[in-house]
Amino acid sequence: MLLEAIDVTKTFGALTVVNSVSVSLGKGDILGLIGPNGAGKSTFFNCLTGDLMPTSGRVILNGEDVSLMTPEQRAVRGLARSFQVPQTFETMSVLENVMIGAFLRTFDPAKARRRALDVLDLVGLVDVSSSVAGSLGTPGRKRLEIARALATDPEILLLDEAMAGLTATEVRQAIELVRKIHQTGMTLVIVEHIMEVIISLAQQVIVFHQGHQIARGTPQEVTRDPAVVTAYLGKRAAADAARGFAGDQT
Amino acid sequence: MKRSVWLLLILALVVVYPLLFTTPFLQRLGALVLLYAIAASAWNIVGGYAGQVSVGHVVFFGCGAYASMAFFTHFGWPPIAAVPVGMMASVGIAALIGVPTLRLSGHYFSMATIAVAELARLIVTNVEALGAAVGLSGPVMPRSVFDLSFTSALPYYYLFLVVLLAVLGLTYWMENSRIGFYLRAIKDNERAARSLGVQAGRYKLYAYMMSAGLTSIAGTLYATMYGFIDPDSGLGILTSVKILIMAALGGAGLLFGPLVGAAILVPLEEISNNLLGGKGAGLTFVVYGAIIMIIARFYPSGLLKLVLDRLASAKPALSEQKVRDVA
Ligand SMILES: Nc1ncnc2c1ncn2[C@@H]1O[C@H](COP(=O)(O)OP(=O)(O)OP(=O)(O)O)[C@@H](O)[C@H]1O
Ligand SMILES: [Mg+2]
């Protein structure tokens, strides 16, 4: 297994936000995490990346227990992420943002630059490589975060709502991008509210509700699960319709 | 292309300045500008590039100054020979302050730097071997050229210029290597930097230690030129503030920012001291306070950045439309 979480629990004071969740991913898997707002998806995600330390439970990366390791230690070991609220280096250029990622594997600025340009080409940002990251809109920033993460040459990429705030066309382009990345052999964890994304990409889905895992299975299985429909999809379908996404949950 | 021509022109002006302006006052003024530019450029590495605001940098300045005067007084070393001693002491103190505080939010670091600098001043004021409240003096008469004791400011001017160029050279190298990129990333967004494998705590510490070592050289040079050091001149909080303001006024995180700041502030201070006849110490605080407020309110990235932005915006901005198309 490339990444395993075993009984991960996270509490904030008296509030249990993630309640004993386990996952395991092999190389090339795509895991989707869905659930209503505040269900604990990002908290669980941050326990995997090291931004938060789980209250109990363990995280295993490539056979090594990384539960107590910092985000930078996990990054060196092949884990990369994007943030739900974009965290780009605002005063640096798009190219420099990606170079920071590339520097994880080289000291040489010329090599980092070349690697960064390759990745920017892949994600379609090469034309704006010299613009300041602060001048990009939300979709541009989310793409930039993916590029930056890819530049670290990771084995597993975790995306926290990388497609929120995108138009329907942009979402389809982003799905294509993730597919392209997956085809290089990448393992992915995707947190999304947009069911279209989950259905077209994920092989395995975990549904969160109030910190608990309430369902797990293929996208088809979980979308048919009555508990999921009550807790989440019923509300989502209405919301998606209002935003112009046709209900893909067939 | 254009930029290197400008740089060469300015460098040529700096080199011939003391030959064009030959009065002792103006030569000494030039030397002081360069001396403070060294200290402020050293501060810039941790305060500007890494964004960790040290308000106690005088402790490193003091290490360098006291090392030279103490090793002269007790062992008869030429003052300049104590450069490695001052540097080692500074790097050690930086590690002691930095290791526990640089992982915390920036405010703790800033407060710790002030506290340690004031503590050092109090300790030195009570240590007889370091001259206590009276201070230490250098050679009264030069024993050899190695004492670097001259009546004219001209030799100091060129000595300081060489050191400043070395410090700026080192900074330039740093700016363009991995550590420079990492420091800017940490300053912009530490959490994101760490997610990309940047060992933020370690890099901030490197920057702090490098900055501390270079600042101590400025202290040694100061003591060599003045041949005297006491707790106020060597460890006074005003010097910390002066170093910080020069860098911030010129442009923190810009290679030549601290030099620009020193070239503005040092003459201002020398002229006002001359006019007010040394009674200006209290006023200096007021003026510095006012400058801090003006920088914070109107020029947060410094004067040099303002000028560079003006120059850049004079050229047609083609890339903006592109940004909107893609983003
Ligand atoms: N640092 C914290 N301290 C206290 N409570 C927190 C903290 N971080 C998150 N929470 C709470 O934990 C719950 C889960 O938050 P989380 O961000 O994991 O949800 P989410 O599933 O990612 O939601 P969304 O879809 O809105 O992003 C929320 O109720 C949130 O208020
Ligand atoms: Mg979330």
XYZ file of C-alpha atoms and ligand atoms in Angstrom:
609
model
C 0.000 0.000 0.000
C 1.249 3.485 -0.856
C -0.803 5.395 1.701
C -2.707 4.057 4.663
C -4.676 5.761 7.401
C -5.569 3.579 10.341
C -8.357 4.677 12.702
C -7.529 8.364 12.336
C -9.395 10.494 14.869
C -9.133 14.240 15.298
C -10.774 16.200 18.074
C -10.793 19.926 18.732
C -11.531 20.236 22.440
C -14.773 18.378 23.035
C -15.620 18.320 19.313
C -14.761 15.120 17.415
C -14.317 16.234 13.819
C -12.902 13.008 12.391
C -14.014 9.793 14.038
C -11.872 6.703 13.452
C -11.529 6.824 9.662
C -9.371 4.310 7.799
C -8.341 4.276 4.147
C -5.772 2.470 2.087
C -4.537 3.369 -1.362
C -2.383 1.391 -3.754
C -0.253 2.889 -6.503
C -2.378 4.493 -9.214
C -5.591 4.554 -7.150
C -7.902 7.546 -7.069
C -9.786 8.028 -3.806
C -12.656 10.502 -3.579
C -13.754 12.111 -0.322
C -17.228 13.651 -0.298
C -19.691 14.876 2.281
C -21.574 18.011 3.360
C -19.883 21.202 4.568
C -18.176 20.725 7.894
C -18.216 16.920 7.612
C -14.491 16.733 8.402
C -13.048 16.107 4.915
C -10.382 18.801 5.075
C -9.512 17.895 8.646
C -8.931 14.274 7.657
C -7.029 15.446 4.573
C -4.785 17.639 6.740
C -4.059 14.685 9.023
C -2.777 12.836 5.956
C -0.551 15.750 4.883
C 0.823 16.544 8.335
C -0.747 20.006 8.631
C -2.662 18.530 11.573
C -1.545 15.801 13.937
C -4.234 13.165 14.474
C -5.446 12.862 18.077
C -5.156 9.108 17.647
C -4.576 6.691 14.812
C -1.714 6.294 12.389
C -0.730 7.392 8.887
C 1.562 5.092 6.909
C 3.312 6.307 3.751
C 5.180 3.729 1.687
C 5.396 1.429 4.686
C 6.798 4.124 6.969
C 4.859 5.509 9.924
C 4.649 9.265 9.239
C 2.006 10.038 11.899
C 4.308 12.379 13.812
C 6.102 13.849 10.812
C 5.856 17.474 9.653
C 4.403 18.406 6.248
C 7.910 19.041 4.886
C 9.078 15.593 5.968
C 6.092 14.013 4.231
C 6.709 16.090 1.103
C 10.259 14.744 0.856
C 8.766 11.251 1.049
C 6.593 11.856 -1.992
C 3.369 13.428 -0.730
C 2.091 16.629 -2.346
C -1.079 18.655 -1.863
C -3.192 21.622 -2.887
C -5.142 23.820 -0.478
C -8.900 24.381 -0.343
C -8.251 28.125 -0.010
C -5.400 28.764 -2.458
C -2.069 29.448 -0.755
C 0.064 30.675 -3.636
C 3.221 32.732 -3.123
C 1.506 35.988 -4.019
C 4.519 38.206 -4.679
C 6.397 35.614 -6.728
C 5.880 34.911 -10.402
C 3.955 31.853 -11.561
C 7.233 30.282 -12.688
C 8.927 30.989 -9.347
C 5.977 29.462 -7.482
C 6.489 26.230 -9.363
C 10.287 26.421 -8.994
C 9.845 26.285 -5.204
C 8.275 22.871 -5.705
C 10.960 21.769 -8.164
C 13.743 22.764 -5.744
C 12.757 19.810 -3.557
C 14.660 17.529 -5.929
C 17.516 19.774 -7.049
C 19.807 22.562 -5.863
C 20.370 23.849 -9.368
C 18.154 26.851 -10.291
C 18.525 26.107 -14.003
C 17.255 22.549 -13.509
C 14.420 23.747 -11.243
C 13.445 26.259 -13.896
C 13.368 23.669 -16.637
C 11.303 21.282 -14.502
C 8.907 24.120 -13.611
C 8.420 25.068 -17.255
C 7.669 21.444 -18.149
C 4.996 21.258 -15.443
C 3.539 24.644 -16.423
C 3.271 23.362 -19.953
C 1.393 20.292 -18.695
C -1.153 22.324 -16.710
C -1.486 25.010 -19.377
C -0.051 27.983 -17.508
C 3.132 28.409 -19.506
C 1.849 31.588 -21.176
C 1.522 33.385 -17.854
C 4.704 32.010 -16.316
C 6.193 35.465 -15.811
C 3.063 37.040 -14.277
C 2.857 37.608 -10.556
C 0.808 34.847 -8.898
C -1.264 37.503 -7.100
C -2.647 38.614 -10.473
C -4.264 35.231 -11.188
C -7.935 34.525 -10.514
C -9.130 31.579 -8.431
C -9.094 29.037 -11.290
C -5.561 30.082 -12.238
C -4.400 29.784 -8.641
C -5.875 26.317 -8.239
C -4.090 25.209 -11.392
C -0.898 26.807 -10.118
C -1.155 24.862 -6.878
C -1.458 21.628 -8.805
C 1.575 22.587 -10.891
C 3.595 23.495 -7.812
C 2.718 20.195 -6.151
C 3.564 18.207 -9.291
C 6.937 19.912 -9.529
C 7.983 18.171 -6.293
C 7.787 14.923 -8.278
C 5.380 13.265 -5.830
C 4.114 9.712 -5.682
C 0.751 10.785 -4.321
C -1.152 13.995 -4.932
C -3.908 15.213 -2.592
C -6.326 17.810 -3.963
C -8.704 19.627 -1.605
C -11.538 21.030 -3.727
C -9.215 21.905 -6.574
C -12.238 22.573 -8.785
C -14.499 24.614 -6.526
C -15.421 27.951 -8.035
C -14.766 26.834 -11.611
C -17.299 27.159 -14.423
C -18.699 23.964 -15.975
C -16.249 24.217 -18.893
C -13.319 24.833 -16.596
C -14.349 21.841 -14.491
C -14.250 19.628 -17.575
C -10.802 20.949 -18.484
C -9.644 20.330 -14.927
C -10.971 16.751 -15.034
C -8.983 16.234 -18.220
C -5.890 17.564 -16.470
C -6.320 15.221 -13.512
C -6.791 12.320 -15.951
C -3.567 13.277 -17.695
C -1.770 13.367 -14.342
C -3.261 10.013 -13.368
C -2.019 8.484 -16.615
C 1.554 9.232 -15.539
C 1.001 6.694 -12.745
C 0.023 9.183 -10.046
C -1.984 8.157 -7.005
C -4.625 10.735 -6.030
C -6.872 11.731 -3.155
C -9.601 14.130 -4.255
C -11.948 16.086 -1.995
C -14.842 17.449 -4.041
C -18.410 18.657 -3.787
C -18.914 18.373 -7.535
C -20.292 14.876 -8.127
C -19.411 15.017 -11.813
C -15.728 15.115 -10.827
C -16.001 12.233 -8.396
C -17.986 10.077 -10.774
C -15.637 10.625 -13.687
C -12.420 10.168 -11.718
C -12.659 8.194 -8.484
C -12.477 4.417 -8.233
C -13.212 4.413 -4.517
C -15.292 6.972 -2.619
C -15.625 7.624 1.091
C -18.622 9.622 2.272
C -18.158 11.727 5.407
C -20.942 12.891 7.644
C -20.308 14.623 10.959
C -16.844 13.102 11.186
C -17.984 9.558 10.501
C -17.544 7.485 7.408
C -21.154 6.709 6.466
C -20.477 4.907 3.200
C -17.659 3.590 1.064
C -17.492 1.987 -2.368
C -17.453 2.808 -6.060
C -19.081 6.101 -7.096
C -22.070 4.115 -8.410
C -22.487 2.249 -5.133
C -22.329 5.288 -2.864
C -24.623 7.422 -4.985
C -27.288 4.734 -4.689
C -26.795 4.361 -0.927
C -29.933 5.658 0.857
C -27.925 6.983 3.819
C -25.774 9.061 1.465
C -28.781 10.404 -0.391
C -30.412 11.503 2.869
C -27.289 13.004 4.415
C -25.741 14.604 1.372
C -26.863 14.006 -2.177
C -30.444 15.086 -1.703
C -29.241 18.547 -0.767
C -26.446 18.492 -3.372
C -28.789 17.664 -6.243
C -30.879 20.712 -5.477
C -27.814 22.904 -5.071
C -26.184 21.594 -8.251
C -29.333 22.148 -10.239
C -29.422 25.708 -8.988
C -25.810 26.222 -10.117
C -26.413 24.690 -13.512
C -24.885 21.250 -13.098
C -27.145 18.550 -14.476
C -27.610 15.810 -11.928
C -25.190 13.126 -13.080
C -26.154 10.735 -10.329
C -27.649 8.035 -12.417
C 21.856 45.085 -20.313
C 20.559 48.525 -19.353
C 20.657 47.567 -15.693
C 24.330 46.612 -15.687
C 25.237 49.932 -17.336
C 23.422 51.789 -14.565
C 25.084 49.690 -11.903
C 28.554 50.316 -13.316
C 27.856 54.045 -13.480
C 26.724 54.149 -9.853
C 29.661 52.011 -8.761
C 32.044 54.410 -10.559
C 30.437 57.351 -8.740
C 30.782 55.589 -5.392
C 34.437 54.823 -6.098
C 35.373 58.414 -7.017
C 33.129 60.110 -4.414
C 35.836 60.656 -1.735
C 38.224 61.952 -4.423
C 35.674 64.526 -5.589
C 34.496 65.548 -2.115
C 37.696 65.907 -0.171
C 36.590 67.673 3.024
C 37.038 65.481 6.141
C 33.327 65.838 6.964
C 32.157 64.552 3.600
C 34.699 61.740 3.466
C 33.751 60.589 6.956
C 30.073 60.864 5.990
C 30.706 58.642 2.970
C 32.499 56.063 5.113
C 29.637 56.023 7.613
C 27.058 55.529 4.869
C 28.995 52.485 3.671
C 29.437 51.154 7.219
C 25.729 51.341 7.996
C 24.934 49.961 4.555
C 26.972 46.880 5.523
C 24.985 46.422 8.739
C 21.625 47.100 7.065
C 22.432 44.785 4.138
C 23.307 42.068 6.634
C 19.999 42.689 8.468
C 18.231 42.481 5.106
C 19.113 38.793 4.747
C 16.949 37.758 7.692
C 14.634 40.780 8.009
C 14.082 41.471 4.325
C 14.480 38.200 2.438
C 13.291 35.810 5.151
C 10.775 38.314 6.584
C 11.839 37.687 10.196
C 12.095 41.135 11.752
C 15.010 41.282 14.172
C 14.817 44.343 16.394
C 17.940 43.411 18.340
C 20.584 43.257 15.645
C 22.855 45.526 17.655
C 23.805 42.507 19.755
C 25.766 41.167 16.764
C 27.163 44.598 15.964
C 28.234 44.719 19.616
C 29.830 41.256 19.424
C 32.036 42.414 16.589
C 32.859 45.750 18.194
C 33.558 44.344 21.663
C 35.547 41.376 20.300
C 37.962 43.747 18.574
C 38.392 46.113 21.529
C 38.558 43.341 24.143
C 41.144 41.271 22.264
C 43.192 44.406 21.723
C 42.964 45.398 25.402
C 43.710 41.980 26.844
C 45.902 40.310 24.217
C 47.166 43.174 22.084
C 45.536 41.906 18.859
C 45.059 44.418 16.049
C 41.319 45.278 16.285
C 40.510 43.931 12.837
C 41.983 40.527 13.724
C 38.997 39.815 15.968
C 36.599 39.532 13.007
C 36.377 35.716 13.261
C 35.840 35.901 17.034
C 32.971 38.366 16.681
C 31.452 36.335 13.876
C 31.572 33.085 15.800
C 30.075 34.659 18.904
C 27.313 36.235 16.780
C 26.460 33.044 14.956
C 26.300 31.248 18.312
C 23.997 33.848 19.834
C 21.823 33.789 16.710
C 21.445 30.029 17.088
C 20.539 30.420 20.748
C 17.836 32.989 19.963
C 16.701 31.442 16.701
C 16.304 27.764 17.519
C 13.516 28.209 20.084
C 11.812 31.292 18.569
C 11.970 31.017 14.758
C 9.452 28.170 14.738
C 6.942 30.383 16.548
C 5.116 33.271 14.906
C 7.263 36.244 13.934
C 6.265 38.389 16.927
C 7.943 36.069 19.418
C 11.133 36.198 17.425
C 11.106 40.015 17.275
C 10.471 40.292 21.004
C 13.186 37.770 21.825
C 15.714 39.717 19.759
C 14.997 42.949 21.672
C 15.132 41.144 25.009
C 18.476 39.486 24.297
C 20.033 42.733 23.025
C 18.959 44.636 26.129
C 20.129 41.789 28.341
C 23.526 41.835 26.617
C 23.774 45.593 27.216
C 23.003 45.160 30.915
C 25.504 42.330 31.314
C 28.301 44.144 29.496
C 27.647 47.288 31.549
C 28.529 45.235 34.621
C 31.499 43.249 33.331
C 34.807 44.901 34.207
C 36.768 42.951 31.567
C 34.530 44.497 28.904
C 34.996 48.013 30.241
C 31.684 48.045 32.118
C 29.853 51.367 31.751
C 33.003 53.231 30.636
C 33.800 51.141 27.581
C 36.986 49.939 25.902
C 39.484 51.767 23.706
C 41.649 50.671 20.816
C 45.279 51.554 20.124
C 46.088 55.198 20.971
C 48.919 55.267 18.466
C 48.976 52.829 15.540
C 51.646 50.185 16.164
C 51.599 49.082 12.536
C 49.317 49.410 9.509
C 47.464 46.335 10.753
C 45.931 48.433 13.511
C 44.092 50.282 10.725
C 44.213 53.481 12.695
C 44.158 56.480 10.364
C 43.344 60.164 10.811
C 41.789 60.439 7.371
C 38.479 58.697 6.627
C 39.676 57.859 3.117
C 41.235 54.417 3.891
C 38.130 53.462 5.891
C 35.943 54.506 2.999
C 37.616 52.053 0.644
C 37.868 49.303 3.256
C 34.130 49.584 3.943
C 33.385 49.697 0.228
C 35.219 46.419 -0.330
C 33.365 44.767 2.565
C 30.020 46.136 1.382
C 30.616 44.785 -2.123
C 31.457 41.398 -0.617
C 28.263 41.402 1.476
C 26.163 42.443 -1.521
C 27.888 39.823 -3.658
C 27.051 37.149 -1.127
C 23.458 38.396 -0.914
C 23.162 38.377 -4.695
C 24.426 34.807 -4.830
C 21.971 33.831 -2.099
C 19.084 35.602 -3.832
C 19.621 33.493 -6.933
C 20.188 30.143 -5.318
C 17.791 27.704 -3.704
C 18.027 29.258 -0.257
C 17.014 32.664 -1.659
C 13.943 31.203 -3.363
C 13.058 29.286 -0.217
C 13.368 32.372 2.011
C 11.051 34.375 -0.233
C 8.578 31.486 -0.261
C 8.660 31.271 3.535
C 8.093 35.009 3.789
C 5.150 34.851 1.371
C 3.440 31.777 2.801
C 5.166 29.516 5.258
C 2.459 26.873 5.298
C 2.544 26.484 1.524
C 6.338 26.423 1.549
C 6.360 23.612 4.080
C 3.857 21.637 2.007
C 6.455 21.704 -0.796
C 9.140 20.261 1.433
C 10.783 23.525 2.512
C 12.293 23.083 5.970
C 11.152 26.534 7.001
C 12.606 26.567 10.509
C 16.016 25.488 9.310
C 16.212 27.993 6.458
C 15.136 30.889 8.673
C 17.864 29.873 11.106
C 20.489 29.761 8.329
C 19.468 33.246 7.230
C 19.589 34.536 10.782
C 23.036 33.085 11.455
C 24.419 34.399 8.177
C 22.952 37.827 8.889
C 24.357 37.804 12.430
C 27.871 36.923 11.302
C 27.940 39.691 8.694
C 26.493 42.263 11.103
C 29.325 41.566 13.508
C 31.829 42.522 10.795
C 30.173 45.948 10.675
C 30.649 46.172 14.446
C 34.343 45.345 14.213
C 34.810 47.920 11.452
C 32.992 50.534 13.522
C 35.241 49.922 16.538
C 38.327 49.905 14.322
C 37.461 53.310 12.908
C 36.364 54.957 16.156
C 38.907 53.152 18.375
C 36.359 53.086 21.151
C 33.238 51.223 22.181
C 30.835 51.542 25.126
C 27.476 49.942 25.966
C 25.508 52.748 24.311
C 27.366 52.881 21.006
C 27.962 49.133 20.823
C 24.764 47.686 22.260
C 22.220 50.534 22.354
C 18.739 49.836 21.029
C 18.941 52.948 18.845
C 21.506 51.210 16.628
C 19.177 48.216 16.188
C 16.399 50.565 15.157
C 18.695 52.506 12.849
C 19.772 49.342 11.009
C 16.171 48.195 10.636
C 14.876 51.560 9.424
C 17.599 51.951 6.812
C 16.715 48.597 5.273
C 12.963 49.240 5.450
C 13.215 52.791 4.106
C 15.345 51.777 1.137
C 13.520 48.523 0.519
C 13.655 45.351 2.591
C 14.266 42.256 0.492
C 15.896 44.251 -2.308
C 19.616 43.921 -2.911
C 20.358 47.655 -2.924
C 17.523 48.731 -0.632
C 19.638 49.014 2.551
C 22.325 51.012 0.725
C 19.706 53.488 -0.494
C 18.289 53.737 3.041
C 21.738 54.332 4.542
C 22.542 56.956 1.918
C 19.425 58.877 2.995
C 19.433 58.390 6.765
C 23.112 58.700 7.670
C 23.548 62.187 6.128
C 20.256 63.289 7.718
C 21.469 62.177 11.111
C 24.978 63.620 10.765
C 23.681 66.969 9.580
C 21.073 67.207 12.326
C 23.678 66.183 14.929
C 25.940 68.950 13.629
C 23.178 71.506 13.787
C 21.883 70.443 17.189
C 25.368 69.822 18.618
C 24.948 66.343 20.062
C 21.831 67.275 22.031
C 19.799 65.420 19.399
C 19.686 61.921 20.886
C 16.122 62.279 22.160
C 15.076 63.912 18.942
C 16.612 61.056 16.965
C 14.091 58.680 18.529
C 11.239 60.977 17.562
C 12.502 61.281 13.999
C 12.928 57.496 13.699
C 9.426 56.970 15.061
C 8.066 59.346 12.454
C 10.010 57.622 9.669
C 8.668 54.223 10.747
C 5.105 55.542 10.589
C 5.646 57.106 7.175
C 7.179 53.913 5.749
C 4.404 51.752 7.211
C 1.663 54.049 5.934
C 2.931 55.087 2.496
C 5.889 52.973 1.353
C 5.624 49.516 2.932
C 8.021 48.048 0.386
C 10.499 50.904 0.532
C 11.627 53.806 -1.640
C 13.742 51.769 -4.046
C 10.755 49.534 -4.854
C 8.690 52.656 -5.475
C 11.238 53.966 -7.979
C 11.649 50.583 -9.687
C 7.870 50.199 -10.004
C 7.612 53.671 -11.511
C 10.297 52.793 -14.050
C 8.625 49.480 -14.843
C 5.155 50.984 -15.304
C 6.621 53.485 -17.778
C 6.991 50.535 -20.144
C 3.832 49.138 -21.763
C 2.417 46.254 -19.735
C 1.617 43.522 -22.240
C 1.230 40.608 -19.909
C -1.866 41.790 -18.043
C -4.362 40.954 -20.762
C -2.791 37.525 -21.119
C -3.231 36.895 -17.422
C -6.928 37.620 -17.666
C -7.350 35.375 -20.700
C -5.887 32.324 -19.050
C -6.973 32.796 -15.452
N -8.918 24.289 14.090
C -10.193 23.985 14.363
N -10.688 24.208 15.605
C -11.983 23.914 15.889
N -12.831 23.410 15.007
C -12.403 23.171 13.740
C -11.071 23.453 13.359
N -10.913 23.117 12.059
C -12.107 22.662 11.660
N -13.007 22.679 12.658
C -14.395 22.237 12.584
O -14.381 20.912 12.148
C -15.485 20.668 11.308
C -14.994 20.027 10.038
O -14.292 20.960 9.260
P -13.634 20.606 7.873
O -12.958 21.829 7.382
O -12.815 19.392 8.014
O -14.898 20.289 6.988
P -15.024 19.974 5.438
O -15.680 18.663 5.323
O -13.724 20.149 4.766
O -16.044 21.093 4.959
P -16.077 21.959 3.620
O -16.788 21.134 2.615
O -16.869 23.151 3.999
O -14.686 22.277 3.241
C -16.195 21.992 11.106
O -17.316 22.017 11.945
C -15.190 22.999 11.542
O -15.819 24.124 12.099
Mg -12.947 21.370 3.343
